[in-house]
Coordinates of C-alpha atoms in Angstrom, one line a residue:
T1 CA 0.1 0.0 -0.1
E2 CA 0.9 3.6 -0.1
G3 CA 1.4 3.8 3.6
S4 CA 3.6 0.8 3.6
R5 CA 5.8 2.2 0.6
G6 CA 6.2 5.3 2.8
L7 CA 7.5 3.2 5.8
E8 CA 9.7 1.3 3.5
S9 CA 11.1 4.5 1.9
S10 CA 11.7 6.3 5.5
P11 CA 12.8 3.5 7.8
G12 CA 13.5 6.2 10.6
S13 CA 10.2 7.9 10.2
L14 CA 8.5 5.4 12.6
S15 CA 11.2 6.0 15.4
A16 CA 11.0 9.7 14.8
S17 CA 7.2 9.7 15.3
L18 CA 7.5 7.7 18.4
Y19 CA 10.5 9.5 19.9
P20 CA 10.2 13.0 18.4
K21 CA 12.6 14.6 21.0
E22 CA 15.4 12.1 20.5
S23 CA 14.9 12.6 16.6
M24 CA 15.2 16.3 17.0
V25 CA 18.4 16.0 19.2
K26 CA 20.0 14.0 16.4
K27 CA 19.0 16.4 13.8
L28 CA 20.2 19.4 15.5
N29 CA 23.2 17.6 16.9
L30 CA 22.5 18.8 20.4
P31 CA 24.4 17.0 23.2
R32 CA 22.4 14.7 25.3
I33 CA 22.4 15.5 29.1
D34 CA 22.9 12.1 31.0
S35 CA 22.1 11.7 34.7
K36 CA 25.4 12.3 35.9
S37 CA 25.8 15.8 34.3
A38 CA 22.3 16.9 35.2
V39 CA 22.9 15.9 39.1
I40 CA 26.3 17.5 39.1
A41 CA 25.1 20.7 37.5
L42 CA 22.1 21.0 39.9
T43 CA 24.5 20.3 42.9
V44 CA 27.0 23.0 41.7
M45 CA 23.9 25.5 41.3
A46 CA 22.7 24.7 44.6
L47 CA 26.0 25.4 46.2
L48 CA 26.5 28.7 44.3
Y49 CA 22.8 29.7 45.4
F50 CA 23.1 28.8 49.0
I51 CA 26.7 29.6 49.8
V52 CA 28.3 31.9 47.3
L53 CA 25.4 34.4 46.6
P54 CA 24.7 35.0 50.4
L55 CA 28.4 35.7 51.1
A56 CA 28.7 37.8 48.1
V57 CA 25.9 39.9 49.0
L58 CA 27.1 40.2 52.4
I59 CA 30.5 41.5 51.2
W60 CA 28.7 43.8 48.7
D61 CA 26.4 45.3 51.3
S62 CA 29.3 46.0 53.4
V63 CA 31.3 48.2 50.8
M64 CA 28.5 49.7 48.8
V65 CA 26.1 52.6 49.7
D66 CA 23.4 53.6 47.3
G67 CA 25.1 51.8 44.4
T68 CA 28.6 53.5 44.9
F69 CA 31.7 51.9 46.5
D70 CA 32.0 53.3 50.1
L71 CA 34.1 52.1 53.0
S72 CA 32.7 54.6 55.4
S73 CA 30.8 52.0 57.3
Y74 CA 34.2 50.4 58.2
A75 CA 35.4 53.6 59.5
A76 CA 32.3 54.3 61.2
V77 CA 32.2 50.9 63.1
Y78 CA 35.8 50.9 63.9
S79 CA 35.7 54.6 65.2
Q80 CA 33.6 53.2 68.1
K81 CA 36.0 52.1 70.9
V82 CA 33.8 49.2 71.9
N83 CA 34.1 47.5 68.3
L84 CA 37.8 48.2 68.0
K85 CA 38.2 46.7 71.4
A86 CA 36.2 43.7 70.3
L87 CA 38.4 43.1 67.5
R88 CA 41.4 43.4 69.5
N89 CA 40.1 40.9 71.9
T90 CA 39.1 38.5 69.4
V91 CA 42.7 38.5 67.9
E92 CA 44.5 38.5 71.3
I93 CA 42.3 36.0 73.1
S94 CA 42.4 33.6 69.9
L95 CA 46.2 33.9 69.8
L96 CA 46.6 33.1 73.4
V97 CA 44.2 30.1 73.1
M98 CA 46.1 28.9 70.1
L99 CA 49.5 29.1 71.7
L100 CA 48.2 27.5 75.0
S101 CA 46.5 24.7 73.1
V102 CA 49.8 23.9 71.2
L103 CA 51.8 24.0 74.3
V104 CA 49.5 21.6 76.1
T105 CA 48.4 19.2 73.3
F106 CA 51.8 18.5 71.7
P107 CA 53.4 17.0 74.8
L108 CA 50.0 15.1 75.3
A109 CA 50.0 13.8 71.8
W110 CA 53.6 12.6 72.2
L111 CA 53.0 11.1 75.6
I112 CA 49.8 9.3 74.4
G113 CA 51.2 8.4 70.9
R114 CA 54.9 7.7 71.2
T115 CA 55.8 6.5 75.0
D116 CA 54.9 3.7 77.0
L117 CA 52.6 5.7 79.0
P118 CA 50.2 3.5 81.0
G119 CA 46.5 3.8 79.9
R120 CA 47.3 5.5 76.6
K121 CA 44.1 4.3 74.9
K122 CA 41.8 5.3 77.6
F123 CA 43.6 8.8 78.0
R124 CA 43.0 9.1 74.3
T125 CA 39.3 8.3 74.5
I126 CA 38.9 10.9 77.3
L127 CA 40.8 13.7 75.6
V128 CA 38.9 13.2 72.4
A129 CA 35.6 13.1 74.2
S130 CA 35.9 16.8 75.1
Y131 CA 35.6 17.3 71.3
M132 CA 32.0 16.0 71.5
I133 CA 31.1 18.3 74.4
P134 CA 29.3 21.6 72.8
P135 CA 31.4 24.4 73.8
Y136 CA 28.5 26.4 75.4
V137 CA 27.7 23.3 77.7
G138 CA 31.3 23.5 78.7
A139 CA 31.0 27.2 79.3
I140 CA 27.8 26.5 81.5
A141 CA 29.8 23.7 83.6
W142 CA 32.6 26.0 84.4
T143 CA 30.4 28.8 85.4
Q144 CA 28.9 26.4 87.9
L145 CA 32.4 25.5 89.0
L146 CA 34.1 29.0 89.2
N147 CA 31.4 31.3 89.8
P148 CA 32.8 33.7 92.3
D149 CA 29.7 33.7 94.6
V150 CA 28.4 30.0 94.4
G151 CA 30.7 28.0 92.3
Y152 CA 31.2 24.5 93.7
L153 CA 35.2 24.5 93.1
N154 CA 35.4 28.1 94.7
Q155 CA 33.3 27.0 97.6
L156 CA 35.6 23.9 98.2
L157 CA 38.7 26.0 98.0
K158 CA 37.4 28.5 100.4
T159 CA 36.5 25.9 102.8
L160 CA 39.8 23.9 102.5
F161 CA 42.1 26.9 102.9
S162 CA 39.7 29.1 104.9
L163 CA 39.7 31.9 102.5
S164 CA 37.5 34.9 102.8
Q165 CA 36.8 35.3 99.1
A166 CA 36.8 33.0 96.0
P167 CA 40.3 32.5 94.4
F168 CA 38.8 32.4 91.0
N169 CA 36.5 34.4 88.9
I170 CA 35.3 32.6 85.7
Y171 CA 33.7 35.9 84.4
T172 CA 37.3 37.5 83.5
R173 CA 39.6 37.3 80.5
G174 CA 41.5 34.7 82.0
G175 CA 38.5 32.5 82.7
M176 CA 37.3 33.0 79.0
I177 CA 40.8 31.7 77.9
W178 CA 40.6 29.0 80.1
V179 CA 37.4 27.6 78.8
L180 CA 38.2 28.3 75.2
T181 CA 41.6 26.4 75.5
L182 CA 39.8 23.4 77.1
F183 CA 37.1 22.9 74.4
Y184 CA 39.0 24.0 71.4
S185 CA 42.5 22.4 72.1
P186 CA 41.1 18.9 70.7
F187 CA 41.1 20.5 67.2
A188 CA 44.9 20.7 67.8
F189 CA 45.2 17.3 69.6
I190 CA 43.4 15.3 66.9
T191 CA 45.5 16.9 64.2
I192 CA 49.0 16.6 65.9
S193 CA 48.4 13.1 67.3
R194 CA 47.3 11.6 64.1
A195 CA 50.1 13.0 62.2
M196 CA 52.6 11.9 64.8
E197 CA 51.3 8.3 64.7
K198 CA 51.7 8.3 61.0
M199 CA 55.1 9.9 61.0
D200 CA 58.3 8.0 59.6
P201 CA 60.2 7.0 62.8
T202 CA 63.4 6.2 61.2
L203 CA 64.9 9.7 61.6
E204 CA 63.9 9.6 65.4
E205 CA 65.5 6.1 65.7
A206 CA 68.7 7.3 63.8
S207 CA 69.1 10.1 66.4
R208 CA 68.7 7.7 69.2
I209 CA 71.3 5.5 67.7
A210 CA 73.6 8.3 67.4
G211 CA 73.4 8.9 71.2
A212 CA 70.7 11.4 71.5
S213 CA 68.3 11.3 74.5
P214 CA 64.6 10.9 73.9
L215 CA 64.1 14.6 74.7
K216 CA 67.0 15.7 72.5
A217 CA 65.4 13.7 69.6
L218 CA 61.9 15.1 70.4
W219 CA 63.4 18.7 70.0
D220 CA 65.9 18.3 67.1
V221 CA 63.7 15.8 65.2
T222 CA 60.2 15.3 66.1
L223 CA 59.3 18.8 66.6
P224 CA 60.7 20.2 63.2
L225 CA 59.0 17.5 61.4
M226 CA 55.8 18.0 63.1
A227 CA 55.8 21.9 62.4
P228 CA 53.2 21.8 59.6
S229 CA 50.7 19.8 61.7
I230 CA 51.3 21.9 64.7
L231 CA 50.7 24.9 62.6
A232 CA 47.6 23.4 61.2
G233 CA 46.3 22.3 64.5
G234 CA 47.1 25.9 66.1
L235 CA 45.1 27.8 63.3
L236 CA 42.3 25.4 63.5
V237 CA 42.1 26.5 67.2
F238 CA 42.7 30.1 66.3
I239 CA 39.6 30.0 63.8
G240 CA 37.4 28.0 66.2
A241 CA 38.1 30.2 69.2
G242 CA 37.7 33.5 67.1
S243 CA 34.6 32.3 65.5
C244 CA 33.0 31.2 68.9
F245 CA 29.9 32.8 70.3
G246 CA 28.6 30.5 73.1
I247 CA 31.7 30.7 75.5
P248 CA 32.2 34.6 75.0
A249 CA 28.4 35.1 75.4
I250 CA 28.1 32.9 78.7
V251 CA 31.5 33.6 80.2
G252 CA 32.8 36.9 78.8
M253 CA 29.7 39.2 78.5
P254 CA 28.9 39.0 82.2
G255 CA 32.3 40.4 82.7
N256 CA 31.9 43.0 80.0
I257 CA 34.5 41.3 77.6
E258 CA 33.3 41.6 74.0
V259 CA 34.5 39.9 71.0
L260 CA 33.5 40.2 67.4
T261 CA 30.8 37.4 67.5
T262 CA 29.0 38.9 70.6
R263 CA 29.2 42.4 69.0
I264 CA 27.6 41.1 65.8
V265 CA 24.8 39.5 67.5
S266 CA 24.2 42.5 69.8
F267 CA 23.8 44.8 66.5
V268 CA 21.6 42.1 64.8
Y269 CA 19.2 42.3 68.0
M270 CA 19.0 46.0 67.4
G271 CA 16.7 45.2 64.7
D272 CA 17.0 48.4 62.6
D273 CA 19.0 49.1 59.3
Q274 CA 21.9 50.6 61.0
G275 CA 22.3 47.7 63.4
I276 CA 22.3 45.3 60.4
R277 CA 24.8 47.5 58.6
N278 CA 27.2 47.7 61.5
A279 CA 26.8 43.7 61.9
T280 CA 27.6 43.1 58.3
T281 CA 30.7 45.2 58.5
L282 CA 32.1 43.2 61.5
A283 CA 30.9 39.8 59.9
V284 CA 32.8 40.6 56.6
S285 CA 35.8 41.5 58.9
L286 CA 35.5 38.2 60.8
M287 CA 35.0 36.2 57.5
F288 CA 38.2 37.6 56.1
L289 CA 40.2 36.9 59.0
A290 CA 39.0 33.2 59.4
N291 CA 39.1 32.4 55.7
G292 CA 42.3 34.4 55.3
L293 CA 44.1 32.3 57.7
L294 CA 42.8 29.1 56.6
F295 CA 44.2 29.9 52.7
F296 CA 47.3 31.2 54.3
M297 CA 47.7 27.7 55.9
S298 CA 46.9 25.9 52.6
W299 CA 49.4 28.1 50.7
L300 CA 52.1 27.7 53.3
M301 CA 51.6 23.7 53.4
G302 CA 51.8 23.8 49.7
R303 CA 55.2 25.7 49.4
K304 CA 57.4 23.2 50.9
D305 CA 57.8 19.2 51.1
Y306 CA 56.7 18.2 54.6
T307 CA 56.8 14.4 53.8
T308 CA 56.8 12.6 57.1
I309 CA 55.1 9.4 55.9
S310 CA 57.1 6.8 54.0
G311 CA 56.4 3.5 52.2
K312 CA 58.1 1.7 55.1
S313 CA 56.6 0.6 58.4
T314 CA 55.5 3.6 60.4
R315 CA 55.2 1.8 63.9
P316 CA 57.9 3.4 66.0
V317 CA 59.6 2.0 68.9
L318 CA 57.9 3.4 72.2
V319 CA 60.0 5.8 74.1
E320 CA 60.4 4.3 77.8
L321 CA 59.4 7.0 80.3
G322 CA 61.4 5.2 83.0
R323 CA 61.4 7.2 86.3
W324 CA 59.2 9.8 84.7
K325 CA 56.4 7.6 84.0
G326 CA 54.6 8.2 87.3
L327 CA 54.8 12.2 86.8
A328 CA 53.8 11.9 83.1
T329 CA 50.7 9.9 84.1
F330 CA 49.8 12.3 86.8
F331 CA 50.1 15.4 84.2
V332 CA 47.9 13.5 81.7
G333 CA 45.5 12.4 84.1
L334 CA 45.0 15.8 85.7
Y335 CA 44.4 17.4 82.1
A336 CA 41.9 14.7 81.3
F337 CA 40.3 15.4 84.7
L338 CA 40.0 19.1 84.3
A339 CA 39.1 19.0 80.5
V340 CA 36.3 16.3 80.7
I341 CA 35.5 14.6 83.9
L342 CA 35.1 17.7 86.1
P343 CA 32.9 19.9 83.9
L344 CA 30.7 16.8 83.1
G345 CA 30.6 15.7 86.7
S346 CA 29.4 19.4 87.5
I347 CA 26.7 19.3 84.8
V348 CA 25.4 15.9 86.0
M349 CA 25.5 16.6 89.8
T350 CA 23.6 20.0 89.2
S351 CA 20.9 18.2 87.2
F352 CA 20.4 15.7 90.1
M353 CA 20.1 18.3 93.0
V354 CA 16.8 18.7 94.6
S355 CA 17.6 22.2 95.7
M356 CA 20.3 24.5 94.6
S357 CA 20.3 26.3 98.0
K358 CA 21.0 23.3 100.0
G359 CA 24.5 22.7 98.4
I360 CA 26.2 19.3 98.0
R361 CA 24.6 16.8 100.4
L362 CA 23.7 13.3 100.0
D363 CA 20.0 14.0 101.1
N364 CA 19.9 16.7 98.4
F365 CA 20.1 14.6 95.4
G366 CA 17.2 13.0 93.3
I367 CA 15.2 13.2 90.1
D368 CA 13.0 16.0 91.1
A369 CA 14.6 18.6 88.5
W370 CA 14.1 15.9 85.7
I371 CA 10.4 15.5 86.1
P372 CA 9.3 19.1 85.2
V373 CA 11.7 19.3 82.2
L374 CA 10.5 15.8 80.8
E375 CA 6.8 16.8 81.2
N376 CA 7.4 20.4 79.7
S377 CA 5.9 20.3 76.3
Q378 CA 8.1 23.4 75.3
Y379 CA 11.3 21.5 76.2
L380 CA 10.2 18.2 74.4
D381 CA 9.1 20.1 71.4
C382 CA 12.6 21.8 71.2
I383 CA 14.3 18.5 71.5
W384 CA 12.2 16.8 68.9
R385 CA 12.4 19.7 66.6
S386 CA 16.2 19.8 66.9
L387 CA 16.3 16.1 66.1
G388 CA 14.2 16.6 63.1
Y389 CA 16.1 19.5 61.7
A390 CA 19.3 17.7 62.2
F391 CA 17.9 14.6 60.4
L392 CA 16.8 16.6 57.5
S393 CA 20.1 18.4 57.2
A394 CA 22.0 15.1 57.5
C395 CA 20.2 13.5 54.8
I396 CA 20.1 16.4 52.3
G397 CA 23.8 17.2 53.1
T398 CA 25.0 13.5 52.7
V399 CA 23.5 13.3 49.2
L400 CA 25.0 16.6 48.3
A401 CA 28.4 15.5 49.7
L402 CA 28.1 12.4 47.9
F403 CA 28.0 14.3 44.5
V404 CA 30.6 16.8 45.5
A405 CA 33.0 14.2 46.5
Y406 CA 32.3 12.1 43.2
L407 CA 32.7 15.3 41.1
S408 CA 36.2 15.9 42.8
V409 CA 37.6 12.4 42.9
K410 CA 36.0 10.5 39.9
T411 CA 35.8 13.0 37.2
R412 CA 38.2 14.9 35.0
V413 CA 35.8 17.7 34.4
P414 CA 37.4 21.2 34.4
G415 CA 36.7 22.9 37.5
R416 CA 35.8 19.8 39.3
S417 CA 37.4 21.1 42.5
L418 CA 35.1 24.2 42.6
P419 CA 32.4 22.7 44.6
D420 CA 34.8 21.2 47.0
I421 CA 36.4 24.7 47.4
L422 CA 32.8 26.2 47.9
V423 CA 32.0 23.6 50.7
M424 CA 35.5 24.3 52.5
V425 CA 34.6 28.0 52.3
G426 CA 31.3 27.7 53.9
G427 CA 32.8 25.3 56.6
S428 CA 35.5 27.6 57.4
T429 CA 33.3 30.7 57.7
P430 CA 32.2 31.7 61.2
S431 CA 28.8 30.5 62.0
V432 CA 27.6 34.0 63.1
V433 CA 28.8 35.5 59.4
I434 CA 26.8 32.5 57.7
A435 CA 23.7 33.5 59.9
L436 CA 23.7 37.0 59.2
A437 CA 24.3 36.4 55.3
L438 CA 21.3 34.1 55.3
I439 CA 19.3 36.7 56.9
I440 CA 20.1 39.3 54.4
F441 CA 19.7 37.2 51.3
F442 CA 16.6 35.2 52.2
S443 CA 14.6 37.8 53.6
G444 CA 12.8 38.4 50.4
N445 CA 14.8 40.9 48.9
Y446 CA 16.3 38.4 46.4
G447 CA 13.5 36.2 45.5
L448 CA 13.4 33.4 48.1
N449 CA 12.1 34.1 51.6
L450 CA 12.9 31.7 54.1
Y451 CA 13.3 34.0 57.3
S452 CA 12.3 32.5 60.5
S453 CA 11.3 29.1 58.8
M454 CA 12.9 25.8 59.4
W455 CA 14.5 25.8 56.0
I456 CA 16.8 28.7 56.7
L457 CA 18.1 26.8 59.8
I458 CA 18.6 23.7 57.6
V459 CA 20.3 25.8 54.9
S460 CA 22.6 27.1 57.6
Y461 CA 23.5 23.7 58.9
L462 CA 24.4 22.4 55.6
V463 CA 26.7 25.5 54.7
K464 CA 28.5 25.1 58.0
Y465 CA 28.7 21.2 58.4
M466 CA 29.0 19.6 54.9
T467 CA 32.8 19.9 54.8
M468 CA 33.6 17.0 57.1
S469 CA 31.0 14.8 55.3
V470 CA 32.6 15.6 51.9
R471 CA 36.3 14.8 53.0
T472 CA 35.0 11.5 54.7
I473 CA 32.9 10.3 51.6
A474 CA 35.9 11.6 49.3
A475 CA 38.4 9.6 51.1
S476 CA 36.4 6.4 50.6
L477 CA 35.5 7.2 47.0
S478 CA 39.3 7.4 46.1
Q479 CA 39.7 3.8 47.0
V480 CA 36.9 2.5 44.7
S481 CA 38.2 1.3 41.5
S482 CA 36.8 3.1 38.4
S483 CA 36.7 -0.2 36.5
L484 CA 33.4 -1.2 38.6
E485 CA 31.5 1.6 37.3
E486 CA 32.6 1.1 33.8
A487 CA 31.3 -2.5 34.1
G488 CA 28.0 -1.2 35.3
L489 CA 27.8 1.3 32.2
N490 CA 28.7 -1.7 29.8
A491 CA 25.9 -3.6 31.4
G492 CA 23.5 -0.8 30.3
A493 CA 23.0 0.8 33.7
D494 CA 22.7 4.5 33.9
W495 CA 24.8 6.5 36.3
L496 CA 22.1 6.8 39.0
R497 CA 21.8 3.2 39.0
I498 CA 25.4 2.4 39.3
C499 CA 25.6 4.9 42.2
K500 CA 22.9 3.1 44.0
D501 CA 23.8 -0.4 43.2
I502 CA 27.7 -0.4 43.1
I503 CA 29.3 2.7 44.7
M504 CA 27.0 3.3 47.6
P505 CA 27.2 -0.1 49.0
L506 CA 31.0 -0.1 48.7
I507 CA 31.4 3.1 50.6
A508 CA 28.3 2.7 53.2
P509 CA 30.3 3.1 56.2
S510 CA 31.8 6.3 55.0
I511 CA 28.3 7.5 54.0
V512 CA 26.9 6.8 57.4
A513 CA 29.8 8.6 59.0
G514 CA 29.2 11.5 56.7
W515 CA 25.6 11.5 57.8
F516 CA 26.5 11.6 61.5
L517 CA 29.0 14.4 61.0
I518 CA 26.4 16.6 59.9
F519 CA 23.7 15.4 62.0
M520 CA 25.5 15.7 65.4
P521 CA 26.7 19.4 65.4
S522 CA 23.3 20.3 63.6
F523 CA 21.5 18.9 66.5
Y524 CA 23.1 21.2 69.3
E525 CA 24.2 24.1 67.2
L526 CA 23.7 27.4 68.9
T527 CA 25.2 30.5 67.2
M528 CA 23.3 30.3 63.9
S529 CA 20.0 29.0 65.3
N530 CA 20.1 31.8 67.9
L531 CA 19.9 34.3 65.1
L532 CA 17.8 32.3 62.6
Y533 CA 15.0 30.8 64.7
G534 CA 11.4 32.1 64.9
S535 CA 8.6 31.6 67.4
D536 CA 7.8 28.0 66.0
T537 CA 11.3 27.0 65.2
Q538 CA 13.1 27.2 68.7
T539 CA 15.8 24.5 68.9
I540 CA 17.4 22.9 72.0
G541 CA 20.6 25.0 71.8
V542 CA 18.6 28.2 71.9
L543 CA 16.5 27.0 74.7
L544 CA 19.5 25.9 76.8
Y545 CA 21.1 29.4 76.3
E546 CA 18.0 31.3 77.2
L547 CA 17.8 29.1 80.4
Q548 CA 21.3 29.9 81.3
T549 CA 21.0 33.5 80.4
Y550 CA 17.9 33.9 82.8
A551 CA 19.7 31.9 85.6
D552 CA 17.5 28.8 85.4
T553 CA 20.5 26.7 86.1
Q554 CA 19.0 23.3 87.0
N555 CA 16.7 23.1 83.9
A556 CA 19.7 24.1 81.9
S557 CA 21.8 21.3 83.4
V558 CA 19.1 18.8 82.8
L559 CA 18.9 19.7 79.1
S560 CA 22.7 19.8 79.0
V561 CA 22.8 16.3 80.1
I562 CA 20.1 15.2 77.6
I563 CA 22.3 16.8 74.8
L564 CA 25.4 15.0 76.0
V565 CA 23.8 11.6 76.0
I566 CA 22.4 12.1 72.6
V567 CA 25.9 13.2 71.3
M568 CA 27.5 10.4 73.0
V569 CA 25.3 7.7 71.6
G570 CA 25.7 9.2 68.0
N571 CA 29.5 9.2 68.8
L572 CA 29.5 5.5 69.6
I573 CA 27.6 4.7 66.5
L574 CA 29.9 6.7 64.4
N575 CA 33.0 5.0 66.0
K576 CA 31.4 1.7 65.5
V577 CA 30.7 2.6 61.8
S578 CA 34.2 4.1 61.0
K579 CA 36.1 1.7 63.3
G580 CA 37.4 4.5 65.4
N581 CA 38.9 6.5 62.7
I582 CA 36.5 9.3 62.9
A583 CA 35.3 11.1 66.1
I584 CA 32.8 14.0 66.6

C-alpha cells in the first residue's frame, strides 16, 4: 500500500514519530544530558545559590552605599572604641588560646602516641571526648564550678584553705581563655596526634642510635617534622576560638568582655537598618580573618615538602619513660580530669540536685529536677524539633556531599574542584557570619523568603557542616576502582543506578559516618540557630542558652545532660561504623 511504501522509503520515520525529542536532538546535533551531568550541575547550582550568593551579597552590602563603592561603614564601626576593642580582644584571645592549646596538646600527643605511658588508649578516648562536648555546655559547666559567689570549686577551696573570698572568677579574660582552651584544644590534639602516629620513625631512631636522649630527639627531630601539623592544628584552634559565640556570651559578656561574635549578635538584635549594617561590616571582617588564615595555611603547606610518611613501616619504637612515668601519668590524668571529667561531673551533679540552695549533700540528690523538664511540652518540642532539623540536614547534606565528592575524585571535568572549595569556604566561615548572610539574602529581597522558617536553619547547617562529610566520603571514593563503574555502564545501567547498586554499597560506612558528621553538630548548634530561629522553630541549643541567661541553672543542666547523652550515643555509633577512625 501507499502507507507501507512510505514506511519502507523512510525507515527512520516510525522511530521519529515515537521519539520526536530524540529525533530532534539527532537532527540538531544537540548534546544529550545524562543523569550524571544533570545531578552534578544541579549540585553546583545549589552550592552557588546557597553559599556563594549569600556571602557575596554580605560583602557587597558592606562596601556599597546607594550603588557606589564606599568604605565609610568600616571607618564608622571601628571608630567606636567598643568595636575596636572587640576586634583586638578577638585576635589577642584567639592567639593566646592557640598558643596554650599547642603547648599543652603537643606533649600530650607525644606522651599518648609515642611513649609507654600506662592507659594510653583510655586517655586518648577521654581527651577526644572533650571534642564531643558542645562548647557552650562546657561554658555552663565552668560557670557552675568557678562562679565567684556559688561556684562548687570556689566553695570547696574557700572551705579547705579558710579563704575569705573566692580564689577564681570565671567571668574574666583569663576565665574565658581557660574555657576556650579546654574545649578547642582537641582540634590541635587530634591533628597533631594523628600526624605523629603516621610519621616515619626512622629519623628519630637514627637520632637515638647516634646517642641523642629521647628529649633531644624530640626537640631536634620530631618537633621540626611536626611543624606543619602543629601549625595546622594551631590555626584551627585560632579560627574556632575567634568564631565562637557560646563561650564569650556565657563567660565573657557578664564580665563586659566583648569579641566580634558577641558584637555582631548585639547589632542584629537591634533590629534596625543601622544595626544590620554595623553587623555586616563586623561579619565581613571576621570572615576575611578566618578564611584568610585558612588559605594562608593551605598556601604555606603547599610551598614545601613536608613528607613525614614513607612507604616503610610507620610503627615506631615506644620511648620508655622510666622514672618519669609516674609524673607523666599524673600530668595527663590531671588534664583529662580538668578537661572532661570535672565539667561533666558538675553538669550531671547539678541536674540531680533537689534544691540549689542546700548545696552538695547526699539528701539533696534526686530526680526532682528532671520531672518538670520531661513533662514540659516546650522543652520536649525543642528536643524533637532539633532532632528533626538535624535529620533533614544530614540526609540532604549527605546526598550533596556524595555528589561533590564524586565530582572531585572520580571525574576529569574542568573546574571539578570548585564545589569542594565552595563547601570548604562555607565550613571555614564563622557561624555568625553565615547566619547574617542568610538573614540578608533570604529575607525576600532576592526572591526566596526563608526568614524564621525551618528551612533557613537547615540551609545554615548544610553550609557550615557539609565539609567533614565531603572529606569522609571523598577519602572512601578514592579507593573504589573506576573499572566497577565502567562495568556497570557496559551492562547498560545509567549513572544513578550505578551509584545506588555499586558505589554506595561499597562506601556505605563512610556515607553513614558523613551523615553523623552533619547530624550531631546540627542537633546541638547554637550560634546560627540563635539568630535564625522563629517563634515556631526554637531549637534545644537556643532554649538552653536562654535558660542559662535567665539563671535557670537546674533546667539548663538537665537539658545539657540530655544533649550530652544524645551526642555520646551518636558518637558511639559513628565510631562503630568508622572503626574508630572518626570522632565528633
